Tab-separated table of C-alpha atoms in Angstrom:
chain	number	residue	atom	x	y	z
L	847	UNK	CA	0.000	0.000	0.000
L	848	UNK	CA	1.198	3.711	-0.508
L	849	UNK	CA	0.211	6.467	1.925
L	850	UNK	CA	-3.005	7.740	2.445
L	851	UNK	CA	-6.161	6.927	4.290
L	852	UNK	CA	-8.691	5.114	1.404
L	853	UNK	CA	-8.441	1.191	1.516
L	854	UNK	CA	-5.415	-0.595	1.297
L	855	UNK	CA	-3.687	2.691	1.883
L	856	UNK	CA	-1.448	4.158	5.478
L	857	UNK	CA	-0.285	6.696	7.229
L	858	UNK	CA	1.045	5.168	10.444
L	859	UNK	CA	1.853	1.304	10.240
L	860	UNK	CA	2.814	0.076	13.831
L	861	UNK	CA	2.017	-3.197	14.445
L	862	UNK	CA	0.812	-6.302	12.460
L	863	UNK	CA	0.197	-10.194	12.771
L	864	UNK	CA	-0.253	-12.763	10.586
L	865	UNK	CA	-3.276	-15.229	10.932
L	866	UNK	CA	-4.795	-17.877	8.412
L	867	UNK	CA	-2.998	-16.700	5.537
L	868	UNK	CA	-4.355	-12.896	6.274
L	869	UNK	CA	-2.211	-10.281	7.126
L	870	UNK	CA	-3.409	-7.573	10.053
L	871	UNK	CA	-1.745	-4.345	10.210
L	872	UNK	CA	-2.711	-1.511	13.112
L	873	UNK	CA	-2.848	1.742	11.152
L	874	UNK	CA	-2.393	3.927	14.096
L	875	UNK	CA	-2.962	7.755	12.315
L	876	UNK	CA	-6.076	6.548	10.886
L	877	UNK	CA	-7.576	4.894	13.910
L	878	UNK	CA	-7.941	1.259	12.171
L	879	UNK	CA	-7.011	-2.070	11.469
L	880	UNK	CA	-6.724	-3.557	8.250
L	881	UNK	CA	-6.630	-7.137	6.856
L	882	UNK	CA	-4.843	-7.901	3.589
L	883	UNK	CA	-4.827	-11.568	2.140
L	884	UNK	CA	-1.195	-13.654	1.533
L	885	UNK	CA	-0.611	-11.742	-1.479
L	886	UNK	CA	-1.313	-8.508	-0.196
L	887	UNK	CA	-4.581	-7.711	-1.417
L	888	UNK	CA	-7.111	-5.639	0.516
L	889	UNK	CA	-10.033	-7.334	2.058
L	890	UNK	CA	-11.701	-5.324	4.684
L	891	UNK	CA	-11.028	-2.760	7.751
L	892	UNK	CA	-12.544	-2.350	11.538
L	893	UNK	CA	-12.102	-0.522	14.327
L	894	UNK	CA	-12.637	3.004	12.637
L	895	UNK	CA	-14.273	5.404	14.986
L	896	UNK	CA	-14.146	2.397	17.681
L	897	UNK	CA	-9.861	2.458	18.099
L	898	UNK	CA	-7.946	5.297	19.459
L	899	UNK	CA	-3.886	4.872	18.340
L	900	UNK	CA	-4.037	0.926	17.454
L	901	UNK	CA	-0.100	-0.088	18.090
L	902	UNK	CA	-0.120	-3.346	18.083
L	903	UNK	CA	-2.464	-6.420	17.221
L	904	UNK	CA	-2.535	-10.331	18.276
L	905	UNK	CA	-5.021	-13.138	17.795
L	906	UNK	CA	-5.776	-16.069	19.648
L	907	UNK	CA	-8.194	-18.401	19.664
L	908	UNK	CA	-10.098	-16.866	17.174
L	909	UNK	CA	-10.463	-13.673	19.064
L	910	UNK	CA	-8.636	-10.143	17.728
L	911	UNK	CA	-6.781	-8.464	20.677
L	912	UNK	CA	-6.038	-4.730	19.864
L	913	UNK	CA	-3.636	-2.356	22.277
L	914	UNK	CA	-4.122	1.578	21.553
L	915	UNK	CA	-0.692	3.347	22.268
L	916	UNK	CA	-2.160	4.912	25.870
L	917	UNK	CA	-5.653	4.146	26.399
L	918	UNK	CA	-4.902	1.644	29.184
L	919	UNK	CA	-7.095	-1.395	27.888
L	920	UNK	CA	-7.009	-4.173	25.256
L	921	UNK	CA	-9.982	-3.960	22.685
L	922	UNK	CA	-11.412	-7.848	21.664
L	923	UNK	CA	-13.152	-8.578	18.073
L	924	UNK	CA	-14.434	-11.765	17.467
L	925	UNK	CA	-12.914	-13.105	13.925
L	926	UNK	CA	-15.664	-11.609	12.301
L	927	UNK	CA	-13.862	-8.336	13.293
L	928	UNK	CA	-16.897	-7.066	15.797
L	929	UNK	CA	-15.948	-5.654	19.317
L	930	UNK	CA	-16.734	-8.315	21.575
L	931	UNK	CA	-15.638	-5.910	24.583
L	932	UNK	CA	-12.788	-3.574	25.910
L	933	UNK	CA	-10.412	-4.691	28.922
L	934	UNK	CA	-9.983	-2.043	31.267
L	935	UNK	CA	-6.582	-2.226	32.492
L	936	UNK	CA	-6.629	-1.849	36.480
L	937	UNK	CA	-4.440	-2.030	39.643
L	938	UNK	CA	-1.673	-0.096	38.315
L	939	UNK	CA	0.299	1.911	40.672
L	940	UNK	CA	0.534	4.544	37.723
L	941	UNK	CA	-0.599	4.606	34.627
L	942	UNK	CA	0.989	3.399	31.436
L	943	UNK	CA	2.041	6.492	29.409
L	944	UNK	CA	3.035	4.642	26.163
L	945	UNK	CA	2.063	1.033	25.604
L	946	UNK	CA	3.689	-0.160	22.615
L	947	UNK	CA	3.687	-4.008	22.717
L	948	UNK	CA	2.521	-6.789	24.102
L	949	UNK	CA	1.965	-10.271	23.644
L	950	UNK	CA	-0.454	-13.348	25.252
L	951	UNK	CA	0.980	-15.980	26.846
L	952	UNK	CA	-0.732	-19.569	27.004
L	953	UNK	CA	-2.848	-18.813	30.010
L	954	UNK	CA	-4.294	-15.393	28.227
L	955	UNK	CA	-2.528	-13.262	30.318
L	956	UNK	CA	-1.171	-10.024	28.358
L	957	UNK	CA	2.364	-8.549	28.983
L	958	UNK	CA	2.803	-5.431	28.146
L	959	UNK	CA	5.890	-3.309	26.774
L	960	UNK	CA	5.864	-0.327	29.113
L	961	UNK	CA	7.915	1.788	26.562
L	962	UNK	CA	8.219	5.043	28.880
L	963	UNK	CA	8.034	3.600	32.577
L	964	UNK	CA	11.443	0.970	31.324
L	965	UNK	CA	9.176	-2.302	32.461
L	966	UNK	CA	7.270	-5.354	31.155
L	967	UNK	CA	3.736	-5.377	33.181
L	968	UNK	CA	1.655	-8.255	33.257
L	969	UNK	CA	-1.673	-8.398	33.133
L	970	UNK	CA	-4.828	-11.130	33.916
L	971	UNK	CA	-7.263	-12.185	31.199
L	972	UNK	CA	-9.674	-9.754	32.837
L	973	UNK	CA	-7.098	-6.796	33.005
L	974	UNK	CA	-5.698	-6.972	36.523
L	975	UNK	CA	-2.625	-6.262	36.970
L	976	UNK	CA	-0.505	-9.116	38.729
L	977	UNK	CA	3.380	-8.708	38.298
L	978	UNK	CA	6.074	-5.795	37.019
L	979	UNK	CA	9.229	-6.522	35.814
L	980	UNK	CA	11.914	-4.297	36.078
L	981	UNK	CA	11.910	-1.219	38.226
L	982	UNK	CA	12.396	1.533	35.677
L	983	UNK	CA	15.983	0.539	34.455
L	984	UNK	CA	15.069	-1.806	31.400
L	985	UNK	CA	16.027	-0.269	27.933
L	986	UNK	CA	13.455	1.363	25.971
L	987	UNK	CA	11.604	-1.745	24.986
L	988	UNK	CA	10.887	-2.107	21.725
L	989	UNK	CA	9.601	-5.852	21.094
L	990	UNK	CA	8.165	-8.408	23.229
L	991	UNK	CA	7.882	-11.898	22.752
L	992	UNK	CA	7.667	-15.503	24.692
L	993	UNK	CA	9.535	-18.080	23.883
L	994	UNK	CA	7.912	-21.833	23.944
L	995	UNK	CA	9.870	-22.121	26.746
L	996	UNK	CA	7.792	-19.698	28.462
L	997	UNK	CA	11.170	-17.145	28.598
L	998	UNK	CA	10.090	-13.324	28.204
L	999	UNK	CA	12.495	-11.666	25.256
L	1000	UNK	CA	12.483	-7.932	24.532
């Protein structure tokens, strides 16, 4: 795609994922998500009017998991691409101020790239927060990922 804001077109990539042969790719400046197949040819978009700053996208178990750069919460569309609902993220002793990634692990908890705060918070299924790791001295984090081992890289 080339730059712009019509179909198949950007003006902020930031995160994608690849799913059953379809491509998903967070267009942050235009507030939306859009889905491309294997060769790279538009399909469809959501989350227009609905997302605030999409940064990053994952799917599991048939279920879309969208984080907006600093809304504090997850949005969750069903395959179909409707909002099923929007985790609140709660018990934080401050807020995140830029969220940039995050990943599931196999028990659906989300962990979370704390970009500005240097730290990796972990989250519950339902949005509680349960651990931090680091204490503000991790390098600016700019990927997260689990290994099968259940190791946290970033």
């Amino acid at each position: 795609g080339s730059r712009g804001s019509a179909a198949g077109r950007f003006t902020g990539i930031s995160g994608l994922c690849c799913e059953a042969g379809l491509v998903y790719v967070c267009d942050y400046s235009v507030q939306r998500i859009q889905i491309f197949d294997s060769e790279l040819n538009f399909i469809k978009e959501f989350g227009k009017g609905e997302l605030r700053c999409p940064i990053d996208i994952r799917i599991l178990s048939d279920t879309i998991y969208v984080l907006p750069l600093s809304d504090n919460c997850i949005y969750c569309y069903n395959i179909d691409c409707t909002l099923q609902k929007k985790i609140e993220l709660t018990g934080q002793d401050q807020l995140m101020t830029v969220a940039l990634f995050f990943t599931i692990d196999k028990k659906g908890n989300f962990l979370i790239a704390d970009h500005t705060n240097h730290q990796i918070r972990i989250f519950s299924s339902q949005g509680v927060l349960t651990h931090i790791l680091g204490t503000g001295h991790l390098p600016y984090l700019t990927r997260i990922t689990l290994e099968n081992v259940g190791k946290i890289k970033s």
